Amino acid sequence: NRSYHKTASKFNGYFNGKESLKEAISKLEKTHQEDYSNLLPTTILGDQKQAQKIYPQLNRTIEKASLVIERHSMEIKGEEKNKWVDDSYFLIGKALFYKQEYSEAIEMFAFINREYEGYITDLSILWSTRAQIELENFTTAEQQMLYLDREVRLKKADYALFLEINANYHIKQKNWEKAITYLSKSIKYSADKKKKVRLT
């Protein structure tokens, strides 16, 4: 029974939701017009109008991930036995982030942090920090970045994102020297060639 629910979660709902999120990000990047008279964004998020164009894909991500939670959750004695459930909540949080519904995304990441354990909670704090910066909640973002820096050992790709988030924090506040320091570090850790060019 557990094997069925885990397999159905991974290869049906979660997989399709993740693919839909990739499709949304790809569409956003392809339709984005760069403004070379201003500082380029480290990650393409676009404005609200551009975000609305990828709502169908993002809503599909949320729908598929929600089905995993609804149909395949296996909570036994207060403990979730299907490891794809917390990943599905995280996927919903990321979709909300790209919809630019930052407050809702923060709520979702906070829920994951309260209800689950392990690396997923560290990633939730990381993405929550991204959303806090977009909302210009700099005090909260700074506290979360300090926690991640001191208490968490992130994987290489996630650490590259952490450095990029730090750079954005300083860009928003026009702390150019610190922004350059974090961007330079992020370039070293990033494995994505396109990302390296954009950060440069």
mmCIF file with all atom_site columns, C-alpha atoms in Angstrom:
data_model
loop_
_atom_site.group_PDB
_atom_site.id
_atom_site.type_symbol
_atom_site.label_atom_id
_atom_site.label_alt_id
_atom_site.label_comp_id
_atom_site.label_asym_id
_atom_site.label_entity_id
_atom_site.label_seq_id
_atom_site.pdbx_PDB_ins_code
_atom_site.Cartn_x
_atom_site.Cartn_y
_atom_site.Cartn_z
_atom_site.occupancy
_atom_site.B_iso_or_equiv
_atom_site.pdbx_formal_charge
_atom_site.auth_seq_id
_atom_site.auth_comp_id
_atom_site.auth_asym_id
_atom_site.auth_atom_id
_atom_site.pdbx_PDB_model_num
ATOM 1   C CA . ASN A 1 1   ? 0.000  0.000  0.000   1.00 0.00 ? 1   ASN A CA 1
ATOM 2   C CA . ARG A 1 2   ? 2.806  2.410  0.925   1.00 0.00 ? 2   ARG A CA 1
ATOM 3   C CA . SER A 1 3   ? 4.760  1.511  -2.224  1.00 0.00 ? 3   SER A CA 1
ATOM 4   C CA . TYR A 1 4   ? 1.698  2.183  -4.395  1.00 0.00 ? 4   TYR A CA 1
ATOM 5   C CA . HIS A 1 5   ? 1.072  5.616  -2.872  1.00 0.00 ? 5   HIS A CA 1
ATOM 6   C CA . LYS A 1 6   ? 4.760  6.621  -3.112  1.00 0.00 ? 6   LYS A CA 1
ATOM 7   C CA . THR A 1 7   ? 5.039  5.430  -6.740  1.00 0.00 ? 7   THR A CA 1
ATOM 8   C CA . ALA A 1 8   ? 1.784  7.099  -7.802  1.00 0.00 ? 8   ALA A CA 1
ATOM 9   C CA . SER A 1 9   ? 2.886  10.318 -6.093  1.00 0.00 ? 9   SER A CA 1
ATOM 10  C CA . LYS A 1 10  ? 6.341  10.440 -7.661  1.00 0.00 ? 10  LYS A CA 1
ATOM 11  C CA . PHE A 1 11  ? 5.550  9.397  -11.224 1.00 0.00 ? 11  PHE A CA 1
ATOM 12  C CA . ASN A 1 12  ? 2.094  10.895 -11.607 1.00 0.00 ? 12  ASN A CA 1
ATOM 13  C CA . GLY A 1 13  ? 1.109  13.983 -9.629  1.00 0.00 ? 13  GLY A CA 1
ATOM 14  C CA . TYR A 1 14  ? 4.520  15.207 -8.469  1.00 0.00 ? 14  TYR A CA 1
ATOM 15  C CA . PHE A 1 15  ? 6.278  14.538 -11.788 1.00 0.00 ? 15  PHE A CA 1
ATOM 16  C CA . ASN A 1 16  ? 3.572  16.282 -13.826 1.00 0.00 ? 16  ASN A CA 1
ATOM 17  C CA . GLY A 1 17  ? 3.451  19.204 -11.408 1.00 0.00 ? 17  GLY A CA 1
ATOM 18  C CA . LYS A 1 18  ? 7.223  19.638 -11.584 1.00 0.00 ? 18  LYS A CA 1
ATOM 19  C CA . GLU A 1 19  ? 7.202  19.475 -15.397 1.00 0.00 ? 19  GLU A CA 1
ATOM 20  C CA . SER A 1 20  ? 4.468  22.105 -15.515 1.00 0.00 ? 20  SER A CA 1
ATOM 21  C CA . LEU A 1 21  ? 6.562  24.404 -13.304 1.00 0.00 ? 21  LEU A CA 1
ATOM 22  C CA . LYS A 1 22  ? 9.562  23.928 -15.633 1.00 0.00 ? 22  LYS A CA 1
ATOM 23  C CA . GLU A 1 23  ? 7.304  24.769 -18.596 1.00 0.00 ? 23  GLU A CA 1
ATOM 24  C CA . ALA A 1 24  ? 6.106  27.948 -16.846 1.00 0.00 ? 24  ALA A CA 1
ATOM 25  C CA . ILE A 1 25  ? 9.658  29.134 -16.084 1.00 0.00 ? 25  ILE A CA 1
ATOM 26  C CA . SER A 1 26  ? 10.813 28.344 -19.634 1.00 0.00 ? 26  SER A CA 1
ATOM 27  C CA . LYS A 1 27  ? 7.887  30.308 -21.129 1.00 0.00 ? 27  LYS A CA 1
ATOM 28  C CA . LEU A 1 28  ? 8.585  33.252 -18.805 1.00 0.00 ? 28  LEU A CA 1
ATOM 29  C CA . GLU A 1 29  ? 12.270 33.319 -19.811 1.00 0.00 ? 29  GLU A CA 1
ATOM 30  C CA . LYS A 1 30  ? 11.520 33.075 -23.550 1.00 0.00 ? 30  LYS A CA 1
ATOM 31  C CA . THR A 1 31  ? 8.992  35.922 -23.554 1.00 0.00 ? 31  THR A CA 1
ATOM 32  C CA . HIS A 1 32  ? 11.028 38.205 -21.269 1.00 0.00 ? 32  HIS A CA 1
ATOM 33  C CA . GLN A 1 33  ? 12.398 41.370 -22.878 1.00 0.00 ? 33  GLN A CA 1
ATOM 34  C CA . GLU A 1 34  ? 15.664 42.494 -21.345 1.00 0.00 ? 34  GLU A CA 1
ATOM 35  C CA . ASP A 1 35  ? 16.043 46.164 -20.444 1.00 0.00 ? 35  ASP A CA 1
ATOM 36  C CA . TYR A 1 36  ? 19.757 46.769 -21.061 1.00 0.00 ? 36  TYR A CA 1
ATOM 37  C CA . SER A 1 37  ? 19.520 50.359 -19.833 1.00 0.00 ? 37  SER A CA 1
ATOM 38  C CA . ASN A 1 38  ? 18.978 49.007 -16.305 1.00 0.00 ? 38  ASN A CA 1
ATOM 39  C CA . LEU A 1 39  ? 20.617 46.384 -14.105 1.00 0.00 ? 39  LEU A CA 1
ATOM 40  C CA . LEU A 1 40  ? 19.565 42.926 -15.311 1.00 0.00 ? 40  LEU A CA 1
ATOM 41  C CA . PRO A 1 41  ? 17.684 40.731 -12.820 1.00 0.00 ? 41  PRO A CA 1
ATOM 42  C CA . THR A 1 42  ? 19.640 37.734 -11.506 1.00 0.00 ? 42  THR A CA 1
ATOM 43  C CA . THR A 1 43  ? 16.531 35.587 -12.051 1.00 0.00 ? 43  THR A CA 1
ATOM 44  C CA . ILE A 1 44  ? 13.766 36.387 -14.537 1.00 0.00 ? 44  ILE A CA 1
ATOM 45  C CA . LEU A 1 45  ? 10.513 36.869 -12.643 1.00 0.00 ? 45  LEU A CA 1
ATOM 46  C CA . GLY A 1 46  ? 8.975  39.548 -14.867 1.00 0.00 ? 46  GLY A CA 1
ATOM 47  C CA . ASP A 1 47  ? 6.216  41.908 -13.820 1.00 0.00 ? 47  ASP A CA 1
ATOM 48  C CA . GLN A 1 48  ? 2.688  40.978 -12.745 1.00 0.00 ? 48  GLN A CA 1
ATOM 49  C CA . LYS A 1 49  ? 1.430  41.031 -16.346 1.00 0.00 ? 49  LYS A CA 1
ATOM 50  C CA . GLN A 1 50  ? 4.142  38.591 -17.476 1.00 0.00 ? 50  GLN A CA 1
ATOM 51  C CA . ALA A 1 51  ? 3.483  36.357 -14.461 1.00 0.00 ? 51  ALA A CA 1
ATOM 52  C CA . GLN A 1 52  ? -0.205 36.165 -15.384 1.00 0.00 ? 52  GLN A CA 1
ATOM 53  C CA . LYS A 1 53  ? 0.706  34.660 -18.774 1.00 0.00 ? 53  LYS A CA 1
ATOM 54  C CA . ILE A 1 54  ? 2.114  31.572 -17.036 1.00 0.00 ? 54  ILE A CA 1
ATOM 55  C CA . TYR A 1 55  ? -0.781 31.190 -14.567 1.00 0.00 ? 55  TYR A CA 1
ATOM 56  C CA . PRO A 1 56  ? -2.240 28.170 -16.467 1.00 0.00 ? 56  PRO A CA 1
ATOM 57  C CA . GLN A 1 57  ? 1.014  26.191 -16.052 1.00 0.00 ? 57  GLN A CA 1
ATOM 58  C CA . LEU A 1 58  ? 1.478  27.317 -12.438 1.00 0.00 ? 58  LEU A CA 1
ATOM 59  C CA . ASN A 1 59  ? -2.136 26.508 -11.566 1.00 0.00 ? 59  ASN A CA 1
ATOM 60  C CA . ARG A 1 60  ? -1.602 23.046 -13.060 1.00 0.00 ? 60  ARG A CA 1
ATOM 61  C CA . THR A 1 61  ? 1.467  22.602 -10.839 1.00 0.00 ? 61  THR A CA 1
ATOM 62  C CA . ILE A 1 62  ? -0.601 23.526 -7.779  1.00 0.00 ? 62  ILE A CA 1
ATOM 63  C CA . GLU A 1 63  ? -3.443 21.249 -8.880  1.00 0.00 ? 63  GLU A CA 1
ATOM 64  C CA . LYS A 1 64  ? -1.190 18.214 -9.466  1.00 0.00 ? 64  LYS A CA 1
ATOM 65  C CA . ALA A 1 65  ? 0.735  18.697 -6.212  1.00 0.00 ? 65  ALA A CA 1
ATOM 66  C CA . SER A 1 66  ? -2.540 19.141 -4.305  1.00 0.00 ? 66  SER A CA 1
ATOM 67  C CA . LEU A 1 67  ? -3.812 15.820 -5.690  1.00 0.00 ? 67  LEU A CA 1
ATOM 68  C CA . VAL A 1 68  ? -0.706 14.056 -4.340  1.00 0.00 ? 68  VAL A CA 1
ATOM 69  C CA . ILE A 1 69  ? -1.412 15.504 -0.878  1.00 0.00 ? 69  ILE A CA 1
ATOM 70  C CA . GLU A 1 70  ? -5.126 14.735 -1.046  1.00 0.00 ? 70  GLU A CA 1
ATOM 71  C CA . ARG A 1 71  ? -4.980 11.204 -2.483  1.00 0.00 ? 71  ARG A CA 1
ATOM 72  C CA . HIS A 1 72  ? -1.644 9.793  -1.377  1.00 0.00 ? 72  HIS A CA 1
ATOM 73  C CA . SER A 1 73  ? -0.932 11.205 2.078   1.00 0.00 ? 73  SER A CA 1
ATOM 74  C CA . MET A 1 74  ? -0.193 8.409  4.576   1.00 0.00 ? 74  MET A CA 1
ATOM 75  C CA . GLU A 1 75  ? -0.148 9.909  8.037   1.00 0.00 ? 75  GLU A CA 1
ATOM 76  C CA . ILE A 1 76  ? 0.327  7.075  10.537  1.00 0.00 ? 76  ILE A CA 1
ATOM 77  C CA . LYS A 1 77  ? 0.501  7.900  14.264  1.00 0.00 ? 77  LYS A CA 1
ATOM 78  C CA . GLY A 1 78  ? 1.051  11.563 13.436  1.00 0.00 ? 78  GLY A CA 1
ATOM 79  C CA . GLU A 1 79  ? 3.936  10.860 11.042  1.00 0.00 ? 79  GLU A CA 1
ATOM 80  C CA . GLU A 1 80  ? 3.778  11.257 7.266   1.00 0.00 ? 80  GLU A CA 1
ATOM 81  C CA . LYS A 1 81  ? 4.981  8.039  5.612   1.00 0.00 ? 81  LYS A CA 1
ATOM 82  C CA . ASN A 1 82  ? 4.885  9.308  2.009   1.00 0.00 ? 82  ASN A CA 1
ATOM 83  C CA . LYS A 1 83  ? 8.042  11.334 1.385   1.00 0.00 ? 83  LYS A CA 1
ATOM 84  C CA . TRP A 1 84  ? 6.508  12.991 -1.705  1.00 0.00 ? 84  TRP A CA 1
ATOM 85  C CA . VAL A 1 85  ? 3.881  14.860 0.318   1.00 0.00 ? 85  VAL A CA 1
ATOM 86  C CA . ASP A 1 86  ? 6.240  17.482 1.781   1.00 0.00 ? 86  ASP A CA 1
ATOM 87  C CA . ASP A 1 87  ? 7.887  17.810 -1.671  1.00 0.00 ? 87  ASP A CA 1
ATOM 88  C CA . SER A 1 88  ? 4.436  18.514 -3.107  1.00 0.00 ? 88  SER A CA 1
ATOM 89  C CA . TYR A 1 89  ? 3.794  21.258 -0.552  1.00 0.00 ? 89  TYR A CA 1
ATOM 90  C CA . PHE A 1 90  ? 7.196  22.722 -1.505  1.00 0.00 ? 90  PHE A CA 1
ATOM 91  C CA . LEU A 1 91  ? 6.250  22.590 -5.196  1.00 0.00 ? 91  LEU A CA 1
ATOM 92  C CA . ILE A 1 92  ? 3.073  24.557 -4.408  1.00 0.00 ? 92  ILE A CA 1
ATOM 93  C CA . GLY A 1 93  ? 5.180  27.146 -2.555  1.00 0.00 ? 93  GLY A CA 1
ATOM 94  C CA . LYS A 1 94  ? 7.450  27.581 -5.579  1.00 0.00 ? 94  LYS A CA 1
ATOM 95  C CA . ALA A 1 95  ? 4.457  27.928 -7.932  1.00 0.00 ? 95  ALA A CA 1
ATOM 96  C CA . LEU A 1 96  ? 2.994  30.632 -5.651  1.00 0.00 ? 96  LEU A CA 1
ATOM 97  C CA . PHE A 1 97  ? 6.390  32.392 -5.708  1.00 0.00 ? 97  PHE A CA 1
ATOM 98  C CA . TYR A 1 98  ? 6.420  32.487 -9.522  1.00 0.00 ? 98  TYR A CA 1
ATOM 99  C CA . LYS A 1 99  ? 2.791  33.690 -9.495  1.00 0.00 ? 99  LYS A CA 1
ATOM 100 C CA . GLN A 1 100 ? 4.245  36.578 -7.444  1.00 0.00 ? 100 GLN A CA 1
ATOM 101 C CA . GLU A 1 101 ? 1.849  35.722 -4.616  1.00 0.00 ? 101 GLU A CA 1
ATOM 102 C CA . TYR A 1 102 ? 4.722  36.157 -2.192  1.00 0.00 ? 102 TYR A CA 1
ATOM 103 C CA . SER A 1 103 ? 2.754  36.336 1.072   1.00 0.00 ? 103 SER A CA 1
ATOM 104 C CA . GLU A 1 104 ? 0.948  33.063 0.238   1.00 0.00 ? 104 GLU A CA 1
ATOM 105 C CA . ALA A 1 105 ? 4.277  31.465 -0.718  1.00 0.00 ? 105 ALA A CA 1
ATOM 106 C CA . ILE A 1 106 ? 5.795  32.521 2.628   1.00 0.00 ? 106 ILE A CA 1
ATOM 107 C CA . GLU A 1 107 ? 2.818  30.974 4.455   1.00 0.00 ? 107 GLU A CA 1
ATOM 108 C CA . MET A 1 108 ? 3.328  27.697 2.576   1.00 0.00 ? 108 MET A CA 1
ATOM 109 C CA . PHE A 1 109 ? 7.068  27.608 3.345   1.00 0.00 ? 109 PHE A CA 1
ATOM 110 C CA . ALA A 1 110 ? 6.340  28.382 7.020   1.00 0.00 ? 110 ALA A CA 1
ATOM 111 C CA . PHE A 1 111 ? 3.841  25.487 7.096   1.00 0.00 ? 111 PHE A CA 1
ATOM 112 C CA . ILE A 1 112 ? 6.486  23.081 5.744   1.00 0.00 ? 112 ILE A CA 1
ATOM 113 C CA . ASN A 1 113 ? 8.934  24.324 8.348   1.00 0.00 ? 113 ASN A CA 1
ATOM 114 C CA . ARG A 1 114 ? 6.426  23.701 11.148  1.00 0.00 ? 114 ARG A CA 1
ATOM 115 C CA . GLU A 1 115 ? 5.105  20.341 10.018  1.00 0.00 ? 115 GLU A CA 1
ATOM 116 C CA . TYR A 1 116 ? 8.115  18.536 8.561   1.00 0.00 ? 116 TYR A CA 1
ATOM 117 C CA . GLU A 1 117 ? 11.761 17.772 9.280   1.00 0.00 ? 117 GLU A CA 1
ATOM 118 C CA . GLY A 1 118 ? 14.922 17.368 7.250   1.00 0.00 ? 118 GLY A CA 1
ATOM 119 C CA . TYR A 1 119 ? 16.478 19.208 4.300   1.00 0.00 ? 119 TYR A CA 1
ATOM 120 C CA . ILE A 1 120 ? 13.097 20.297 2.902   1.00 0.00 ? 120 ILE A CA 1
ATOM 121 C CA . THR A 1 121 ? 12.717 22.688 5.867   1.00 0.00 ? 121 THR A CA 1
ATOM 122 C CA . ASP A 1 122 ? 16.070 24.331 5.042   1.00 0.00 ? 122 ASP A CA 1
ATOM 123 C CA . LEU A 1 123 ? 14.967 24.777 1.423   1.00 0.00 ? 123 LEU A CA 1
ATOM 124 C CA . SER A 1 124 ? 11.689 26.269 2.640   1.00 0.00 ? 124 SER A CA 1
ATOM 125 C CA . ILE A 1 125 ? 13.578 28.900 4.644   1.00 0.00 ? 125 ILE A CA 1
ATOM 126 C CA . LEU A 1 126 ? 15.754 29.594 1.575   1.00 0.00 ? 126 LEU A CA 1
ATOM 127 C CA . TRP A 1 127 ? 12.738 30.196 -0.669  1.00 0.00 ? 127 TRP A CA 1
ATOM 128 C CA . SER A 1 128 ? 10.910 32.096 2.056   1.00 0.00 ? 128 SER A CA 1
ATOM 129 C CA . THR A 1 129 ? 13.902 34.466 2.145   1.00 0.00 ? 129 THR A CA 1
ATOM 130 C CA . ARG A 1 130 ? 13.566 34.997 -1.622  1.00 0.00 ? 130 ARG A CA 1
ATOM 131 C CA . ALA A 1 131 ? 9.932  35.980 -1.167  1.00 0.00 ? 131 ALA A CA 1
ATOM 132 C CA . GLN A 1 132 ? 10.705 38.229 1.824   1.00 0.00 ? 132 GLN A CA 1
ATOM 133 C CA . ILE A 1 133 ? 13.225 40.159 -0.299  1.00 0.00 ? 133 ILE A CA 1
ATOM 134 C CA . GLU A 1 134 ? 10.681 40.602 -3.107  1.00 0.00 ? 134 GLU A CA 1
ATOM 135 C CA . LEU A 1 135 ? 8.310  42.071 -0.500  1.00 0.00 ? 135 LEU A CA 1
ATOM 136 C CA . GLU A 1 136 ? 11.208 44.183 0.842   1.00 0.00 ? 136 GLU A CA 1
ATOM 137 C CA . ASN A 1 137 ? 10.879 42.651 4.319   1.00 0.00 ? 137 ASN A CA 1
ATOM 138 C CA . PHE A 1 138 ? 14.617 43.115 4.766   1.00 0.00 ? 138 PHE A CA 1
ATOM 139 C CA . THR A 1 139 ? 14.810 42.549 8.546   1.00 0.00 ? 139 THR A CA 1
ATOM 140 C CA . THR A 1 140 ? 13.146 39.125 8.312   1.00 0.00 ? 140 THR A CA 1
ATOM 141 C CA . ALA A 1 141 ? 15.192 38.250 5.233   1.00 0.00 ? 141 ALA A CA 1
ATOM 142 C CA . GLU A 1 142 ? 18.417 39.161 7.020   1.00 0.00 ? 142 GLU A CA 1
ATOM 143 C CA . GLN A 1 143 ? 17.523 37.000 10.040  1.00 0.00 ? 143 GLN A CA 1
ATOM 144 C CA . GLN A 1 144 ? 16.771 34.034 7.776   1.00 0.00 ? 144 GLN A CA 1
ATOM 145 C CA . MET A 1 145 ? 20.006 34.503 5.808   1.00 0.00 ? 145 MET A CA 1
ATOM 146 C CA . LEU A 1 146 ? 22.029 34.581 9.024   1.00 0.00 ? 146 LEU A CA 1
ATOM 147 C CA . TYR A 1 147 ? 20.346 31.366 10.175  1.00 0.00 ? 147 TYR A CA 1
ATOM 148 C CA . LEU A 1 148 ? 21.033 29.637 6.832   1.00 0.00 ? 148 LEU A CA 1
ATOM 149 C CA . ASP A 1 149 ? 24.642 30.800 6.860   1.00 0.00 ? 149 ASP A CA 1
ATOM 150 C CA . ARG A 1 150 ? 25.371 29.668 10.427  1.00 0.00 ? 150 ARG A CA 1
ATOM 151 C CA . GLU A 1 151 ? 23.165 26.630 10.966  1.00 0.00 ? 151 GLU A CA 1
ATOM 152 C CA . VAL A 1 152 ? 22.571 24.972 7.602   1.00 0.00 ? 152 VAL A CA 1
ATOM 153 C CA . ARG A 1 153 ? 24.807 23.018 5.237   1.00 0.00 ? 153 ARG A CA 1
ATOM 154 C CA . LEU A 1 154 ? 23.291 23.539 1.787   1.00 0.00 ? 154 LEU A CA 1
ATOM 155 C CA . LYS A 1 155 ? 24.026 21.418 -1.285  1.00 0.00 ? 155 LYS A CA 1
ATOM 156 C CA . LYS A 1 156 ? 26.149 23.116 -3.964  1.00 0.00 ? 156 LYS A CA 1
ATOM 157 C CA . ALA A 1 157 ? 23.272 24.207 -6.254  1.00 0.00 ? 157 ALA A CA 1
ATOM 158 C CA . ASP A 1 158 ? 21.225 25.452 -3.295  1.00 0.00 ? 158 ASP A CA 1
ATOM 159 C CA . TYR A 1 159 ? 24.255 27.286 -1.902  1.00 0.00 ? 159 TYR A CA 1
ATOM 160 C CA . ALA A 1 160 ? 24.647 29.048 -5.278  1.00 0.00 ? 160 ALA A CA 1
ATOM 161 C CA . LEU A 1 161 ? 21.014 30.178 -4.935  1.00 0.00 ? 161 LEU A CA 1
ATOM 162 C CA . PHE A 1 162 ? 21.670 31.275 -1.344  1.00 0.00 ? 162 PHE A CA 1
ATOM 163 C CA . LEU A 1 163 ? 24.553 33.473 -2.572  1.00 0.00 ? 163 LEU A CA 1
ATOM 164 C CA . GLU A 1 164 ? 22.339 34.894 -5.339  1.00 0.00 ? 164 GLU A CA 1
ATOM 165 C CA . ILE A 1 165 ? 19.626 35.686 -2.775  1.00 0.00 ? 165 ILE A CA 1
ATOM 166 C CA . ASN A 1 166 ? 22.227 37.494 -0.646  1.00 0.00 ? 166 ASN A CA 1
ATOM 167 C CA . ALA A 1 167 ? 23.285 39.470 -3.721  1.00 0.00 ? 167 ALA A CA 1
ATOM 168 C CA . ASN A 1 168 ? 19.669 40.465 -4.421  1.00 0.00 ? 168 ASN A CA 1
ATOM 169 C CA . TYR A 1 169 ? 19.249 41.542 -0.819  1.00 0.00 ? 169 TYR A CA 1
ATOM 170 C CA . HIS A 1 170 ? 22.154 43.975 -1.250  1.00 0.00 ? 170 HIS A CA 1
ATOM 171 C CA . ILE A 1 171 ? 21.130 45.046 -4.792  1.00 0.00 ? 171 ILE A CA 1
ATOM 172 C CA . LYS A 1 172 ? 17.696 46.096 -3.498  1.00 0.00 ? 172 LYS A CA 1
ATOM 173 C CA . GLN A 1 173 ? 19.439 48.271 -0.895  1.00 0.00 ? 173 GLN A CA 1
ATOM 174 C CA . LYS A 1 174 ? 22.113 49.541 -3.324  1.00 0.00 ? 174 LYS A CA 1
ATOM 175 C CA . ASN A 1 175 ? 24.982 48.017 -1.312  1.00 0.00 ? 175 ASN A CA 1
ATOM 176 C CA . TRP A 1 176 ? 26.961 47.512 -4.505  1.00 0.00 ? 176 TRP A CA 1
ATOM 177 C CA . GLU A 1 177 ? 30.255 46.217 -3.082  1.00 0.00 ? 177 GLU A CA 1
ATOM 178 C CA . LYS A 1 178 ? 28.549 43.462 -1.089  1.00 0.00 ? 178 LYS A CA 1
ATOM 179 C CA . ALA A 1 179 ? 26.300 42.658 -4.052  1.00 0.00 ? 179 ALA A CA 1
ATOM 180 C CA . ILE A 1 180 ? 29.372 42.173 -6.268  1.00 0.00 ? 180 ILE A CA 1
ATOM 181 C CA . THR A 1 181 ? 31.008 39.930 -3.639  1.00 0.00 ? 181 THR A CA 1
ATOM 182 C CA . TYR A 1 182 ? 27.975 37.626 -3.457  1.00 0.00 ? 182 TYR A CA 1
ATOM 183 C CA . LEU A 1 183 ? 27.432 37.612 -7.224  1.00 0.00 ? 183 LEU A CA 1
ATOM 184 C CA . SER A 1 184 ? 31.092 36.619 -7.751  1.00 0.00 ? 184 SER A CA 1
ATOM 185 C CA . LYS A 1 185 ? 30.761 33.762 -5.259  1.00 0.00 ? 185 LYS A CA 1
ATOM 186 C CA . SER A 1 186 ? 27.488 32.616 -6.829  1.00 0.00 ? 186 SER A CA 1
ATOM 187 C CA . ILE A 1 187 ? 29.163 32.455 -10.268 1.00 0.00 ? 187 ILE A CA 1
ATOM 188 C CA . LYS A 1 188 ? 31.773 30.053 -8.817  1.00 0.00 ? 188 LYS A CA 1
ATOM 189 C CA . TYR A 1 189 ? 29.160 27.713 -7.327  1.00 0.00 ? 189 TYR A CA 1
ATOM 190 C CA . SER A 1 190 ? 26.611 27.793 -10.158 1.00 0.00 ? 190 SER A CA 1
ATOM 191 C CA . ALA A 1 191 ? 26.709 24.870 -12.605 1.00 0.00 ? 191 ALA A CA 1
ATOM 192 C CA . ASP A 1 192 ? 24.304 26.543 -15.074 1.00 0.00 ? 192 ASP A CA 1
ATOM 193 C CA . LYS A 1 193 ? 26.150 28.285 -17.941 1.00 0.00 ? 193 LYS A CA 1
ATOM 194 C CA . LYS A 1 194 ? 23.270 30.663 -18.728 1.00 0.00 ? 194 LYS A CA 1
ATOM 195 C CA . LYS A 1 195 ? 23.009 31.590 -15.058 1.00 0.00 ? 195 LYS A CA 1
ATOM 196 C CA . LYS A 1 196 ? 26.758 32.279 -14.889 1.00 0.00 ? 196 LYS A CA 1
ATOM 197 C CA . VAL A 1 197 ? 26.456 34.680 -17.862 1.00 0.00 ? 197 VAL A CA 1
ATOM 198 C CA . ARG A 1 198 ? 23.482 36.469 -16.311 1.00 0.00 ? 198 ARG A CA 1
ATOM 199 C CA . LEU A 1 199 ? 25.218 36.841 -12.945 1.00 0.00 ? 199 LEU A CA 1
ATOM 200 C CA . THR A 1 200 ? 28.351 38.148 -14.697 1.00 0.00 ? 200 THR A CA 1
#
